[in-house]
GROMACS .gro file of C-alpha atoms in nm:
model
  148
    1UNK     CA    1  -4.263   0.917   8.613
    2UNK     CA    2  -4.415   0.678   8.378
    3UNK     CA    3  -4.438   0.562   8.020
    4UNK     CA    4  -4.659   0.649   7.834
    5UNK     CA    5  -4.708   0.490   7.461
    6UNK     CA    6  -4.965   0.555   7.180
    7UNK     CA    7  -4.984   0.328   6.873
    8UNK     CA    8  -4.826   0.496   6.550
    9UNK     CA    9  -5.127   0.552   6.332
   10UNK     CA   10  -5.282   0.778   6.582
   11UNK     CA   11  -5.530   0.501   6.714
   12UNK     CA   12  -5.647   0.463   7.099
   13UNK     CA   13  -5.481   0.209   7.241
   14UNK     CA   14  -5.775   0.130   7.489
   15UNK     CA   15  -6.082  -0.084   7.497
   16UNK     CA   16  -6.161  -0.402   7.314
   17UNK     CA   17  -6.084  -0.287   6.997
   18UNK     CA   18  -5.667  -0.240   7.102
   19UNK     CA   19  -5.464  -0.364   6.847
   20UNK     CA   20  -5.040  -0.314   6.942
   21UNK     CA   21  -4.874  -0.057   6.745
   22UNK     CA   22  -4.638  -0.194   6.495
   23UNK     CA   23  -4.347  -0.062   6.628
   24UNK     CA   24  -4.403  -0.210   6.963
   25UNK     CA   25  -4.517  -0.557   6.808
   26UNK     CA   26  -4.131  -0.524   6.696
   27UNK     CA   27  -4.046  -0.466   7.072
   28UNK     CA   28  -3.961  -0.132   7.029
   29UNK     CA   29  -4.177   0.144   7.216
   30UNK     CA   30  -4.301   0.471   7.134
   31UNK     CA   31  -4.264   0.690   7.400
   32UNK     CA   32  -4.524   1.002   7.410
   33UNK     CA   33  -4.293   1.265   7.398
   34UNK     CA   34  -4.127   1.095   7.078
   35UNK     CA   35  -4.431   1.186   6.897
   36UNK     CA   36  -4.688   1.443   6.792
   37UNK     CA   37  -4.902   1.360   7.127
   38UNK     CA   38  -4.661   1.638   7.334
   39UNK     CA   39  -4.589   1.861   7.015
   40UNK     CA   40  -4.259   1.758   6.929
   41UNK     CA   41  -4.247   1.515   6.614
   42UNK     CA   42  -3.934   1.206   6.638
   43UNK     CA   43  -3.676   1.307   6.435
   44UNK     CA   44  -3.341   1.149   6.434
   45UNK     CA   45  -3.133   1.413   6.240
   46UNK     CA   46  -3.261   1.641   6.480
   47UNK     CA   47  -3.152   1.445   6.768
   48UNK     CA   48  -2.830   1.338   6.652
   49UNK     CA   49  -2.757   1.743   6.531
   50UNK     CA   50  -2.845   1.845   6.863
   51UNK     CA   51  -2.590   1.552   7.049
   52UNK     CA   52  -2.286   1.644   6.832
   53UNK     CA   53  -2.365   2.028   6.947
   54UNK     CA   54  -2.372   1.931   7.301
   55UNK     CA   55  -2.073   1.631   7.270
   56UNK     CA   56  -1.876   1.937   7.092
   57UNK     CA   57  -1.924   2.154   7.388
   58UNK     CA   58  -1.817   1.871   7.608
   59UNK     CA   59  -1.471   1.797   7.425
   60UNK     CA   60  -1.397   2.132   7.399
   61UNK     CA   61  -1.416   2.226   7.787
   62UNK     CA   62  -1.248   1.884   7.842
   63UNK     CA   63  -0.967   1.941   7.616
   64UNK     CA   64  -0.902   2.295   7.738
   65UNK     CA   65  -0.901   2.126   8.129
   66UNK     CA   66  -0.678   1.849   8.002
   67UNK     CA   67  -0.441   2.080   7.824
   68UNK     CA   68  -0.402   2.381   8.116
   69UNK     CA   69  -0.374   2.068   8.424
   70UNK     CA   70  -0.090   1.937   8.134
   71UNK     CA   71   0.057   2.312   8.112
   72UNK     CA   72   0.010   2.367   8.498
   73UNK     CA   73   0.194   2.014   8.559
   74UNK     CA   74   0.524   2.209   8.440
   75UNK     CA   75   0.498   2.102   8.045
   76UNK     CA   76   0.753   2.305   7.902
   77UNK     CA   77   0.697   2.160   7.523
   78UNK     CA   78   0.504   2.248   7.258
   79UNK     CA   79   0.310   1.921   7.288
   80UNK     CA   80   0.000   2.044   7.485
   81UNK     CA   81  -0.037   2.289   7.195
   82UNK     CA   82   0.019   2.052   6.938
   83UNK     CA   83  -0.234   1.786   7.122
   84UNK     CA   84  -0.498   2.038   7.103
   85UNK     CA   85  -0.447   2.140   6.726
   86UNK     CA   86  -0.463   1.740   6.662
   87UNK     CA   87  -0.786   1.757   6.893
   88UNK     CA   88  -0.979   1.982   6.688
   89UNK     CA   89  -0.868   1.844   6.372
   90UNK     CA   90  -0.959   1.462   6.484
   91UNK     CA   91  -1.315   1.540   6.611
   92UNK     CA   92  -1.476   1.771   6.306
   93UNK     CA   93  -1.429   1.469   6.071
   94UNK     CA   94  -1.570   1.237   6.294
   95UNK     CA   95  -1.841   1.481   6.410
   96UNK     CA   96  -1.917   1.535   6.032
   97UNK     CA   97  -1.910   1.158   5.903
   98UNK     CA   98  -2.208   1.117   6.223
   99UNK     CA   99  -2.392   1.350   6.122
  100UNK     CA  100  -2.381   1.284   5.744
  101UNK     CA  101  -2.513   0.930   5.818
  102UNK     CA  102  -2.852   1.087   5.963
  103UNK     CA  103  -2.913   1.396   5.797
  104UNK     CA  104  -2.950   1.205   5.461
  105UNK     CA  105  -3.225   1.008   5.564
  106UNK     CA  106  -3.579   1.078   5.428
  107UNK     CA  107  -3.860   1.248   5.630
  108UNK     CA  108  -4.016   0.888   5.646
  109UNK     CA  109  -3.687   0.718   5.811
  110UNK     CA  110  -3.631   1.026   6.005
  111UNK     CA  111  -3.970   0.960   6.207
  112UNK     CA  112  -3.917   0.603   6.210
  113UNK     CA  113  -3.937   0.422   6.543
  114UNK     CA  114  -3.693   0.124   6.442
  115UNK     CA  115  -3.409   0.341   6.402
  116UNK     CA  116  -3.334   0.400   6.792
  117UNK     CA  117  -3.123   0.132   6.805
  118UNK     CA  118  -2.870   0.235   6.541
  119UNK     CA  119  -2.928   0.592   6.698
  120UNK     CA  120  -2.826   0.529   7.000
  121UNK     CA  121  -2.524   0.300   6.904
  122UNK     CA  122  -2.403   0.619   6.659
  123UNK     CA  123  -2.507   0.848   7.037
  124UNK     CA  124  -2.276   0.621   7.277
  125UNK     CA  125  -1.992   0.623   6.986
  126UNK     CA  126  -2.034   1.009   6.968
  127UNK     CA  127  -1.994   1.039   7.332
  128UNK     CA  128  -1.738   0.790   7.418
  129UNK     CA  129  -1.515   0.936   7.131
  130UNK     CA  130  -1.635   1.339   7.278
  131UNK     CA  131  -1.509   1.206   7.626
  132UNK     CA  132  -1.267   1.005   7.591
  133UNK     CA  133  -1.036   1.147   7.320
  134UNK     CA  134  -0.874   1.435   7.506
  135UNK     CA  135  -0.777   1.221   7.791
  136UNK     CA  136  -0.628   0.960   7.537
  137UNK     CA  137  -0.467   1.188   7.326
  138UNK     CA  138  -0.303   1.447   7.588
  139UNK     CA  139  -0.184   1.114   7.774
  140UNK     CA  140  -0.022   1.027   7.466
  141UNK     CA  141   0.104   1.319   7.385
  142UNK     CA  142   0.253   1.371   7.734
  143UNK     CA  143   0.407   0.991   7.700
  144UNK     CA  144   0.583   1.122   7.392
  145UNK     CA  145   0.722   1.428   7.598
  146UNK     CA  146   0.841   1.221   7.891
  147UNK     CA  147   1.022   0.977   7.628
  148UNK     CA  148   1.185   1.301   7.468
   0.00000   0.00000   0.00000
């Protein structure tokens, strides 16, 4: 599959006349489907809604795993309980304090091609904190139980 880019004003980007789209002059690329060329316009809020939906899913079904392998593994305490509760009360916050920093951008920033980069650092944060934390915290949690 290739790439396909079009220039940000909505000019050809063939013959003589070419000139590179400002956004790629900054080394950043537009790809087709980011844009109006396929339908669907770029918007970041959108994007970054839709990744803490599907991260959300994610933790959840990993935290329930996590929590019934701790329960199966003969966890008589409370803690697996307790780990979850924590769970859930650790990742809305964070979930919420993403999304707040992209939802009040303006329509103008929202479209804007330079912000992939900050995107996709807040994206990799998102998911490394939507993977990540249930294994941390039950194997904390279980390191507590073992010590008690």
């Amino acid at each position: 599959m290739g790439c396909e880019f079009e220039t940000l004003g909505g000019g050809e980007m063939t013959g003589e006349n070419w000139a590179m789209p400002e956004a790629t002059k900054r080394g950043i690329h537009v790809h087709a489907h980011d844009t109006a060329a396929t339908g669907r316009k770029l918007d970041w809020r959108k994007r970054m809604s839709d990744n803490i939906a599907y991260a959300l899913l994610v933790y959840t079904g990993l935290q329930i795993f996590v929590t019934i392998h701790a329960l199966k593994a003969g966890s008589t305490s409370l803690l697996p309980y307790l780990a979850l509760v924590v769970l859930v009360a650790a990742i809305i916050p964070a979930c919420r304090m993403f999304e707040s920093r992209w939802i009040g951008i303006s329509d103008e920033a929202a479209a804007d091609p330079a912000l992939r980069g900050p995107f996709r650092r807040d994206a990799i944060l998102l998911w490394m904190l939507a993977i990540g934390l249930p294994f941390v915290l039950t194997g904390i949690f279980k390191g507590i139980a073992a010590i008690a």
